[in-house]
Coordinates of C-alpha atoms in Angstrom, one line a residue:
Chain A
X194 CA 16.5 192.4 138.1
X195 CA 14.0 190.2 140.5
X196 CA 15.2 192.8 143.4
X197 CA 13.7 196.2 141.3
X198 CA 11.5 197.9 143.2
X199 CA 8.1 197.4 142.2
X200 CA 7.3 201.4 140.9
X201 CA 10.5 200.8 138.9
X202 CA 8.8 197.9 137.0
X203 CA 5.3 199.9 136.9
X204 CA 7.5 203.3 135.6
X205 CA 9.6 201.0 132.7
X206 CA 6.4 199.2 131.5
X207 CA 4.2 202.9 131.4
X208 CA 5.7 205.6 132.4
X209 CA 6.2 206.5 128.9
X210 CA 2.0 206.0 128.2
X211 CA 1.0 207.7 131.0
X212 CA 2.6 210.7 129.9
X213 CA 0.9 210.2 126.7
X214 CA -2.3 209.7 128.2
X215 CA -1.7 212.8 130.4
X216 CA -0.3 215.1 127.7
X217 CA -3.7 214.6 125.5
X218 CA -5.7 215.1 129.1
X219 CA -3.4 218.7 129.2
X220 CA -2.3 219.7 125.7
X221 CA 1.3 220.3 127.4
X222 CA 4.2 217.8 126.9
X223 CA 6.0 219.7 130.2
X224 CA 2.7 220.1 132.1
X225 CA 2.1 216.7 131.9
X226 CA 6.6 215.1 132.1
X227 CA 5.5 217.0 135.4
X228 CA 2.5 215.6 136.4
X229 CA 3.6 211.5 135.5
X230 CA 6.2 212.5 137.4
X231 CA 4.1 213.5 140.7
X232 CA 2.1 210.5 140.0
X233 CA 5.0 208.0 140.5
X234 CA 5.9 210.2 143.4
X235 CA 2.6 210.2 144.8
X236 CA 2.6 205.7 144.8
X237 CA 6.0 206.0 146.0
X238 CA 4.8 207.8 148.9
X239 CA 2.0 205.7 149.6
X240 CA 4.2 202.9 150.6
X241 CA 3.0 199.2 150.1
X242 CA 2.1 198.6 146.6
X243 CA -1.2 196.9 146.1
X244 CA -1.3 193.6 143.8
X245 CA -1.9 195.1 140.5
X246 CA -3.6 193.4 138.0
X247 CA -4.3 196.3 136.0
X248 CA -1.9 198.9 135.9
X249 CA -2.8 201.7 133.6
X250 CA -6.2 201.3 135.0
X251 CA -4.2 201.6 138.6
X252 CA -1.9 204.4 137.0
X253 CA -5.0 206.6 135.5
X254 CA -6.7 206.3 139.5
X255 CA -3.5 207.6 140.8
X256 CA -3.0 210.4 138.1
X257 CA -6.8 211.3 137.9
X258 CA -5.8 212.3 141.8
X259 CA -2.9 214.6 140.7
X260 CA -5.1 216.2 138.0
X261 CA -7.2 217.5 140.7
X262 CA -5.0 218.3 143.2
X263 CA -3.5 220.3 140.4
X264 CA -6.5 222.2 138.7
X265 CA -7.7 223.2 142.5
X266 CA -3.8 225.1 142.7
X267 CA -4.5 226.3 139.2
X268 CA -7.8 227.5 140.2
X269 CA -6.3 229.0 143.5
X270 CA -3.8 230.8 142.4
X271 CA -6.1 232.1 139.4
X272 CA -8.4 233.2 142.2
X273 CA -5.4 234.7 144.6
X274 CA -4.2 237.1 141.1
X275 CA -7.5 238.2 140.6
X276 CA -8.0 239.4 144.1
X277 CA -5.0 241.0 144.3
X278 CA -5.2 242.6 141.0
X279 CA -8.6 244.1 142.7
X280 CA -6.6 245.9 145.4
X281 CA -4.7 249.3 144.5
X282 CA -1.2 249.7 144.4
X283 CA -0.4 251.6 147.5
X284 CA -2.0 248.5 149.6
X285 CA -1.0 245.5 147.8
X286 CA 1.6 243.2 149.0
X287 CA 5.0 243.1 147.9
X288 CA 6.7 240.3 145.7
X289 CA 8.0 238.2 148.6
X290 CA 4.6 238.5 150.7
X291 CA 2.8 236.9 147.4
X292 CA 4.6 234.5 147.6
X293 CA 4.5 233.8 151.3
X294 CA 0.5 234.4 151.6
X295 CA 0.4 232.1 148.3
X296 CA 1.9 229.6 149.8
X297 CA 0.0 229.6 153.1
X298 CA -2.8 229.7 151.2
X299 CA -2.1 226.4 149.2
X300 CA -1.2 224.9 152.3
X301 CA -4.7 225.9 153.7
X302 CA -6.5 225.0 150.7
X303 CA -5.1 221.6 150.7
X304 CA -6.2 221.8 154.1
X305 CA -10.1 222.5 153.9
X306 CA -10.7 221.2 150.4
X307 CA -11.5 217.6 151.9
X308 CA -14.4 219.3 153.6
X309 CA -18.1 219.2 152.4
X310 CA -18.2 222.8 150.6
X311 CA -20.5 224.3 153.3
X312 CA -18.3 223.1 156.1
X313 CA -15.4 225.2 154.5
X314 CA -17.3 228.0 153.9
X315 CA -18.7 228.2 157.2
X316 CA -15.3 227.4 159.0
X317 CA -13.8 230.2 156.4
X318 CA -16.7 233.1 157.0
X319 CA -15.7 232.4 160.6
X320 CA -12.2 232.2 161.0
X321 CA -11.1 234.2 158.1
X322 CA -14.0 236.6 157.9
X323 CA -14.5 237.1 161.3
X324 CA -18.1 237.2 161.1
X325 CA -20.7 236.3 163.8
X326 CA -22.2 232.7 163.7
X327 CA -25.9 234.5 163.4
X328 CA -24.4 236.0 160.1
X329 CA -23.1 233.0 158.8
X330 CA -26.4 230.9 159.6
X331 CA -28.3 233.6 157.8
X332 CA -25.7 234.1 154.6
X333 CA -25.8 230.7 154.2
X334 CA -29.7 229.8 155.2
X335 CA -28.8 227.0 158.0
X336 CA -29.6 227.0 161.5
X337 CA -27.1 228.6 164.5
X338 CA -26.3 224.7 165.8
X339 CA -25.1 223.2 162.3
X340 CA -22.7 226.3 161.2
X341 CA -21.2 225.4 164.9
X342 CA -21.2 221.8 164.3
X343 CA -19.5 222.6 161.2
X344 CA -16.9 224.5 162.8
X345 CA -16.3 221.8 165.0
X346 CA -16.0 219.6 161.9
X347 CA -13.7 221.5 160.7
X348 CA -11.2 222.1 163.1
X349 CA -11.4 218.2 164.0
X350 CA -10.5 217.4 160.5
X351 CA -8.0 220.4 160.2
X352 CA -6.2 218.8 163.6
X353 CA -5.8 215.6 162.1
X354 CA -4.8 216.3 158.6
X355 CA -2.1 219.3 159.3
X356 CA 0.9 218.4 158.5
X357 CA 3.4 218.5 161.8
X358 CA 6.6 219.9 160.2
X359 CA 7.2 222.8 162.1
X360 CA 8.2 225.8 159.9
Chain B
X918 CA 11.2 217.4 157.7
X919 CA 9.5 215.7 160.5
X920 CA 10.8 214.5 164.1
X921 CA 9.8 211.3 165.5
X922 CA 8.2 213.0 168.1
X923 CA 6.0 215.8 166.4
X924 CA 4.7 213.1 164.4
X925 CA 4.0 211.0 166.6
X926 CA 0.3 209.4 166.5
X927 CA -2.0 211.5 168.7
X928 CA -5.2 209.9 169.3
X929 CA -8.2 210.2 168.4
X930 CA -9.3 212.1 171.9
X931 CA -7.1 214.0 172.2
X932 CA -7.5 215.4 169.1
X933 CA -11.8 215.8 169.5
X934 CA -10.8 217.4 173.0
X935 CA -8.3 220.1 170.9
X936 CA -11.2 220.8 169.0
X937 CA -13.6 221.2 171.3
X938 CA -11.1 223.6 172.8
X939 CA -10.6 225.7 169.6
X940 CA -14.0 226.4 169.8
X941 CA -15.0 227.2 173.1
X942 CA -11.6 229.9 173.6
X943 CA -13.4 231.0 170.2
X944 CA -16.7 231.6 171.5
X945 CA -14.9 232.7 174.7
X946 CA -16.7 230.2 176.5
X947 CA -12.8 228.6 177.7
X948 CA -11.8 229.0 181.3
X949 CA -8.5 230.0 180.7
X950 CA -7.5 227.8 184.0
X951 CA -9.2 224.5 183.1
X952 CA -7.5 224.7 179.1
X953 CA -4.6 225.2 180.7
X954 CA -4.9 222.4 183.0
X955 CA -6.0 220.3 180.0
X956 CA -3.1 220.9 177.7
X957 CA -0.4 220.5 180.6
X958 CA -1.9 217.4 181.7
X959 CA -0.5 214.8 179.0
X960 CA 2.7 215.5 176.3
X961 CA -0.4 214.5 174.0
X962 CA -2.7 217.1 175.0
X963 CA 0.2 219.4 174.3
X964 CA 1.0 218.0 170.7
X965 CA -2.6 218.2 169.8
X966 CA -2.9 222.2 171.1
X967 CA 0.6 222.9 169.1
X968 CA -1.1 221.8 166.4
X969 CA -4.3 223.7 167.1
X970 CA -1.7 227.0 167.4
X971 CA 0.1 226.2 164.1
X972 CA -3.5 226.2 162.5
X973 CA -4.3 229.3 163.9
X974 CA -1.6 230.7 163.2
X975 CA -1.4 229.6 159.5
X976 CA -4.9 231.2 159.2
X977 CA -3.6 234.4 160.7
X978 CA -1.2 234.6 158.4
X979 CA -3.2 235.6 155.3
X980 CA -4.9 239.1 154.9
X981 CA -8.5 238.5 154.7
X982 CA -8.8 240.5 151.3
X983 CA -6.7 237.7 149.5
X984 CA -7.7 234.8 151.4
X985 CA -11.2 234.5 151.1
X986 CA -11.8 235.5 147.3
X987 CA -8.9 232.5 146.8
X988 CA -10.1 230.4 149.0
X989 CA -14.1 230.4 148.9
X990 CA -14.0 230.5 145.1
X991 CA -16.4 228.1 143.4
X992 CA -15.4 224.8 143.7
X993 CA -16.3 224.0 140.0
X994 CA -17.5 225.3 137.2
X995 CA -16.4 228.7 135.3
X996 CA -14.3 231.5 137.3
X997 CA -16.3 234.6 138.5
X998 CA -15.2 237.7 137.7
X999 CA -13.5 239.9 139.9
X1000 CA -16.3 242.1 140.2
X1001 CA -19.0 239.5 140.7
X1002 CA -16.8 238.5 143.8
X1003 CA -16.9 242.2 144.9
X1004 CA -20.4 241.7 144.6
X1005 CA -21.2 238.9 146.2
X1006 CA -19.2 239.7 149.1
X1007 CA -20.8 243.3 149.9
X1008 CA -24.6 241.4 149.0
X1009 CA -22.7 239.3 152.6
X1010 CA -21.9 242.5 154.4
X1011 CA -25.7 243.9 153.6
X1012 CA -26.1 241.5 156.7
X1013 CA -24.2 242.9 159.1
X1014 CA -25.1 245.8 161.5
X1015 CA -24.6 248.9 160.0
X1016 CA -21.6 250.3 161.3
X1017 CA -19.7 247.0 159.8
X1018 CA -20.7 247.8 156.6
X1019 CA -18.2 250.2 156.5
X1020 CA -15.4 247.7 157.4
X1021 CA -16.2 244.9 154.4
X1022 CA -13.9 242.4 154.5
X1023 CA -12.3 244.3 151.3
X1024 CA -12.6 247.7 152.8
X1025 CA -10.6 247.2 155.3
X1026 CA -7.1 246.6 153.3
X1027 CA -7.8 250.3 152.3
X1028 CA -9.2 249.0 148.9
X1029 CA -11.4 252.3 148.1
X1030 CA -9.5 254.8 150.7
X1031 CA -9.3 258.3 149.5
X1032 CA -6.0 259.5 151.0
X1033 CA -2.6 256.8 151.7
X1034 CA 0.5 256.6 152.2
X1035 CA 3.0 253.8 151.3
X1036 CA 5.6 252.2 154.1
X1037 CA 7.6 254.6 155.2
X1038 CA 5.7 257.9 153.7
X1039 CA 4.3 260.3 156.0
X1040 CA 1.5 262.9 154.7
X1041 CA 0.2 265.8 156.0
X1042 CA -3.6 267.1 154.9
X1043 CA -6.0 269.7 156.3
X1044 CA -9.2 269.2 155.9
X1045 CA -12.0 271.9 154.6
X1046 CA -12.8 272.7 158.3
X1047 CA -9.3 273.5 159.5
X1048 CA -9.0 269.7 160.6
X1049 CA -5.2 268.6 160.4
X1050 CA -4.4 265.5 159.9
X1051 CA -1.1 263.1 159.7
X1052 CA -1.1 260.4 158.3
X1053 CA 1.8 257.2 159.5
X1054 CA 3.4 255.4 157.4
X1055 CA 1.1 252.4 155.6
X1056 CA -2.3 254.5 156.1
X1057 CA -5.8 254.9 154.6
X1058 CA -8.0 257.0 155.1
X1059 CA -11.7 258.5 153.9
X1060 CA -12.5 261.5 154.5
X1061 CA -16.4 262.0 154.5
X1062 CA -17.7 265.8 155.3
X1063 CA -21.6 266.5 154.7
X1064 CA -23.8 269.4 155.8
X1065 CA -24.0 267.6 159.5
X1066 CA -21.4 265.6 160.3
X1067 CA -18.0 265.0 159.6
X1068 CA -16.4 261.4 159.1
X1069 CA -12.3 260.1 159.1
X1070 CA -12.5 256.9 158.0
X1071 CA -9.6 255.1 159.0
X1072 CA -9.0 251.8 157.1
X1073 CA -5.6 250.9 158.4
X1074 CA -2.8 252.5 159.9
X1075 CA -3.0 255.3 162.2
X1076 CA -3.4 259.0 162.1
X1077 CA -2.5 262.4 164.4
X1078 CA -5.7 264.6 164.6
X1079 CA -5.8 268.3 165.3
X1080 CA -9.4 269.3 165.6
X1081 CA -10.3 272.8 163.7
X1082 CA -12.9 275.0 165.0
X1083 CA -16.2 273.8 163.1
X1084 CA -17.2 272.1 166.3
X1085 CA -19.8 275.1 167.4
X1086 CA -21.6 274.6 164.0
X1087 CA -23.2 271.6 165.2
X1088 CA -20.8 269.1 163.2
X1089 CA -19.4 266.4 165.1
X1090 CA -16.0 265.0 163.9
X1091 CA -16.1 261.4 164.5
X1092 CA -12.8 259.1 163.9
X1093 CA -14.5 255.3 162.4
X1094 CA -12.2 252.2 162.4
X1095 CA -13.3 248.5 162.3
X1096 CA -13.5 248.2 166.3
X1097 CA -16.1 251.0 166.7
X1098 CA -15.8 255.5 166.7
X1099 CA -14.0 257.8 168.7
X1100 CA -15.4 261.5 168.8
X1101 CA -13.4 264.0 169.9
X1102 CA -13.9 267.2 172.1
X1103 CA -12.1 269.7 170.5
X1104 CA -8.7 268.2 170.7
X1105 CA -5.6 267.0 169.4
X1106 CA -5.3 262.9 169.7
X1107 CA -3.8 259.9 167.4
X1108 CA -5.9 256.5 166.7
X1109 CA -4.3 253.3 165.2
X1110 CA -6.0 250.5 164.3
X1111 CA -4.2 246.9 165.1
X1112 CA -5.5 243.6 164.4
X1113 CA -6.5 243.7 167.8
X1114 CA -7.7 247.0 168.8
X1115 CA -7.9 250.5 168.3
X1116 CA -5.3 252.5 170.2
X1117 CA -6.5 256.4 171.2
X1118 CA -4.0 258.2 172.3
X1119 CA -5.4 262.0 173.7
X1120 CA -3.2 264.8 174.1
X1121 CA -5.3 267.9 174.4
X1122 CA -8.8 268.2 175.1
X1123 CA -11.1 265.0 176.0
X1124 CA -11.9 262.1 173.3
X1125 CA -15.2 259.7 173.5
X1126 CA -14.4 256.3 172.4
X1127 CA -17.5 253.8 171.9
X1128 CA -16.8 250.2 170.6
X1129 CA -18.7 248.9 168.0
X1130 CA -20.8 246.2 169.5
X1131 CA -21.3 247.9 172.5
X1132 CA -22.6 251.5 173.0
X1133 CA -22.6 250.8 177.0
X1134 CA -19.1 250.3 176.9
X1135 CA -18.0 254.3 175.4
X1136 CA -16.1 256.4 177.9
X1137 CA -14.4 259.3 177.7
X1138 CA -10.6 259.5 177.8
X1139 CA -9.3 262.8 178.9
X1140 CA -6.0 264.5 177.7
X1141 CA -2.2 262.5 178.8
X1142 CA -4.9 259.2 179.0
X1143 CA -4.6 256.5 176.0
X1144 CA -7.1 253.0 175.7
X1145 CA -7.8 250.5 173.4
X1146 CA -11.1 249.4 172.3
X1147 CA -12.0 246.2 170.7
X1148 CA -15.7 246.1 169.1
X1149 CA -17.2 245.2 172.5
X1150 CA -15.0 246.8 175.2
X1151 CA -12.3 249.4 176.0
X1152 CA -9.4 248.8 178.4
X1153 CA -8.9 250.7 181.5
X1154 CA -6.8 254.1 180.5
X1155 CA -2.9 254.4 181.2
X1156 CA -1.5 257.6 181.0
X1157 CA 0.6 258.6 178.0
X1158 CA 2.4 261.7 176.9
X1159 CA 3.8 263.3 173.8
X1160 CA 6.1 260.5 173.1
X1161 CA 3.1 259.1 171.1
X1162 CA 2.8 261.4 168.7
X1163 CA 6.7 261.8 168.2
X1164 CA 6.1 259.7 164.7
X1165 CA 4.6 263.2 162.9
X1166 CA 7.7 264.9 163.4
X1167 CA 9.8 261.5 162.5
X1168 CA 11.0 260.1 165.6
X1169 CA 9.7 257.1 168.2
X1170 CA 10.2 257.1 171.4
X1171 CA 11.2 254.1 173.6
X1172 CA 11.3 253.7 177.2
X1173 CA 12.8 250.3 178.4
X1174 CA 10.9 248.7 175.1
X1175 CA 11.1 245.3 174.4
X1176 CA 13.6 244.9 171.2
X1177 CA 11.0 242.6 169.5
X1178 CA 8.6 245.6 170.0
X1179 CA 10.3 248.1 168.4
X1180 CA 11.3 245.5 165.6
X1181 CA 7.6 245.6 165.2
X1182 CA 7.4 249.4 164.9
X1183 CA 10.3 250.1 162.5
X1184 CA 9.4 247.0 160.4
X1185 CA 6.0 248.8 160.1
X1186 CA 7.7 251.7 157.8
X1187 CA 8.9 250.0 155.6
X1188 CA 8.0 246.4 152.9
X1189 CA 9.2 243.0 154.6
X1190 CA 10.1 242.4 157.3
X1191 CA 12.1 242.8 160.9
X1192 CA 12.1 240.6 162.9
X1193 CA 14.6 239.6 166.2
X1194 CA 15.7 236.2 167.0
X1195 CA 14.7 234.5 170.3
X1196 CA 18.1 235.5 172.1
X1197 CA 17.6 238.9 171.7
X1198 CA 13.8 239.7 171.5
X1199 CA 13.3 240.5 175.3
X1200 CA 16.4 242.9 175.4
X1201 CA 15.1 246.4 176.5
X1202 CA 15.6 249.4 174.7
X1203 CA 15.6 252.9 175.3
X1204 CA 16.3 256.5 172.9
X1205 CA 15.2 258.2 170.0
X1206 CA 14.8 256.5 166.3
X1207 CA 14.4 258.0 163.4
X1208 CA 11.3 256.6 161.1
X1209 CA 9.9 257.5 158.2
X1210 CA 11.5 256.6 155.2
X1211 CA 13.9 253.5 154.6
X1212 CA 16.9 255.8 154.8
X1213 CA 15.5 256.6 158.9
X1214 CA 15.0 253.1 159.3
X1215 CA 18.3 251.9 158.6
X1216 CA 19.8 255.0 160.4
X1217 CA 17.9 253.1 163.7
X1218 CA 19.1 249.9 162.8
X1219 CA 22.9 251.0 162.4
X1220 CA 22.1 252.7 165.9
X1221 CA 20.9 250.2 167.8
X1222 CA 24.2 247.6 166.1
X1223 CA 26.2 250.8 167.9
X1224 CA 24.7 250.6 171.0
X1225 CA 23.9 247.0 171.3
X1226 CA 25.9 243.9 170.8
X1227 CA 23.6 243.3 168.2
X1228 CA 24.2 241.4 164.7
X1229 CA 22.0 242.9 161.9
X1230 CA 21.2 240.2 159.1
X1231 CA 19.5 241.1 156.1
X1232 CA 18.8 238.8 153.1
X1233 CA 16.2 239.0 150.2
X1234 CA 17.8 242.1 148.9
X1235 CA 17.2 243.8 152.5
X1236 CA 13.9 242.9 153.0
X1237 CA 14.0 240.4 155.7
X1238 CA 16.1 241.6 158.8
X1239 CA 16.5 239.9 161.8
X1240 CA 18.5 240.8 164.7
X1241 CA 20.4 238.5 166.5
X1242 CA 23.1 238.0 169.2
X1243 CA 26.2 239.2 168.3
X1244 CA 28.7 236.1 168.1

């Protein structure tokens, strides 16, 4: 067994207490299968294990991660329903388009939500409000050059993190 | 999921030049010539700007009405109530020149609009002042009459208009989308509003079209003359004819159209999507298609399968149909 992997090792020894530890965070047993699951994906992904000396402390970083990642798509999508429950009938999208603009949305939320809070909403007033830079400075009581050094900001850090798989 | 060379590293430059980019064709600061000079000048420059066009285009994507309720919501603490949104977002458009107002970010997905129609209904209305008006498939419209003046507003979509006769009394019918107001002269006209402009289309009589951002810019466009005004300018005119108004009695006209345009145009009457694969999309079309209702639709698409070598795909139950080469 000296050639496991070392997340097999870490998933053997705790994989069983982190979805404990998870399921009282959650009060769901599948919730949180799902979750321990995305956090052994999550070190997978991350490539080169670091020396761990302790790992449920090293385990609870990792998931503490996921739990956010997964209460901002909570709060999204709880966000997305209510604004569509807001418009009528004869203008709302169909199934498949909530889907689809649900989807670009996450993918744009995961996107922005590494920005300061004003940064997003500036670069969001802008690009998906379409409103004027004066009206942005004024709605959110800075001056004309910082909402355009947050846009700047903003697209700089949306260049580098987008993801490159083309659709 | 990703090649080796889309994800290839792109360097730090290049990438602070991309956004520097963004944000001066943004501002419309760019020399068209110069960016273009930029992003041809290294394979780098170019992977950066896809990039840059796959964020944009990911941001285009999402109707305003949905995405920024979703995404500006608070980032902790309890939920606000749909209405408090609402709120919050008109207390924003109280800063906006006036004529915005009526175009809030909400508004203009037809949230509050008096009279619609669904994809692929078609309504007919007159109005108290022998006005008649058509409304296209996936329209809304206000209709806002007082003692001196008479408003259409129209919130998406795109309507025919057949002035009536209260234009001696002093009322002035006035046609309001998001880009700005076209008043007509006693006249029979259509106005749709696109993401990126209003299209006017006159037939009889004379329409004055004034953007709205820039009351220098109005002009007046006279019968067979259509424009298209964005809030700050209008184009030049090109002359049009009835063809443009073929849609009220059910049928669009194409002369020599691109096949991805009038993919665009029937997909418009009806939920999903059509859409034309890259083989195809620059064939040219001509004749007469039905629209209206999906049964219309799909009458066009069987005709254009008979009279092109055309494959016709459709998958999610129907709603996604793309047109392709036939093999």
């Amino acid at each position: 067994m000296s050639a496991a992997h070392p997340v097999a090792a870490l998933y053997a020894d705790h994989h069983n207490w982190l979805h404990a530890w998870l399921r009282r965070k959650l009060g769901c047993t599948h919730r949180a299968a799902d979750l321990a699951h995305d956090t052994f994906l999550r070190i997978l992904k991350g490539g080169e294990l670091p020396e761990i000396r302790e790992p449920r402390a090293y385990l609870t970083t990792v998931a503490k991660g996921v739990l956010v990642n997964w209460y901002q798509r909570q709060a999204l999508e709880q966000a997305y329903l209510e604004a569509l429950a807001s418009l009528p009938e004869a203008v709302a999208p169909s199934e498949e388009e909530r889907y689809l603009i649900l989807e670009a949305l996450q993918e744009l939320d995961a996107l922005l939500n590494a920005l300061p809070p004003l940064v997003k909403r500036s670069f969001l007033l802008a690009q998906v409000g379409e409103l004027r830079y004066e009206d942005i400075a004024a709605q959110l009581g800075i001056s004309l050059s910082t909402v355009k050094r947050y846009m700047r900001q903003a697209f700089r850090h949306c260049l580098e993190h987008m993801p490159d798989d083309s659709p | 999921m990703k090649s080796a060379a889309a994800s290839a590293v792109i360097s730090s430059e290049a990438l602070d030049e991309a956004a520097d980019w963004l944000l001066r064709l943004r501002d419309g600061e760019a020399d068209r010539q110069s960016f273009e000079q930029w992003r041809s000048s290294s394979p780098e420059h170019a992977r950066a700007w896809a990039r840059a066009e796959m964020l944009l285009g990911k941001i285009a994507a999402v109707p305003p009405a949905l995405a920024l309720p979703a995404l500006d919501r608070p980032t902790r603490g309890g939920r606000r109530a749909a209405l408090a949104k609402i709120g919050k977002l008109a207390l924003l458009l109280g800063l906006l020149p006036a004529g915005w107002t009526a175009w809030s970010l909400m508004e203009r997905q037809g949230l509050f609009a008096e009279y619609r129609t669904a994809a692929g209904e078609r309504r007919e209305l007159r109005l108290a002042d022998g006005t008649r008006l058509t409304l296209n498939t996936a329209t809304a419209v206000d209709v806002r009459f007082s003692p001196d003046s008479r408003l259409i507003l129209l919130r998406t979509g795109e309507i025919l208009v057949a002035t009536g006769h209260d234009d001696a009394a002093g009322r002035p019918l006035q046609v309001l989308t998001r880009h700005g107001a076209a008043t007509p002269l006693g006249t029979r006209f259509t106005v749709r509003q696109g993401d990126g402009g209003t299209h006017v289309a006159v037939f009889e009589g004379r329409v004055r079209i004034a953007p709205m951002r820039a009351s220098d810019a109005a002009r007046v466009l006279e019968s067979g003359q259509r424009a298209t005004y964005g809030e700050s300018a209008v184009t030049p005119p090109q002359a049009t004819d009835d063809s443009a108004s073929a849609w009220a009695h059910g049928m669009l006209l194409a002369d020599d159209m691109p096949l991805s345009e009038l993919a665009a145009e029937l997909s418009r009457y009806r939920p999903g999507l059509i859409h034309c694969a890259g083989d195809v999309a620059d064939w040219r079309v001509s004749g007469a298609f039905p629209v209206g209702d999906a049964a219309a639709i799909d009458r066009s698409l069987a005709m254009l399968a008979a009279t092109h070598p055309l494959d016709i795909r459709r998958r999610l139950s129907g709603l996604w149909v793309t047109l392709g080469a036939r093999r």
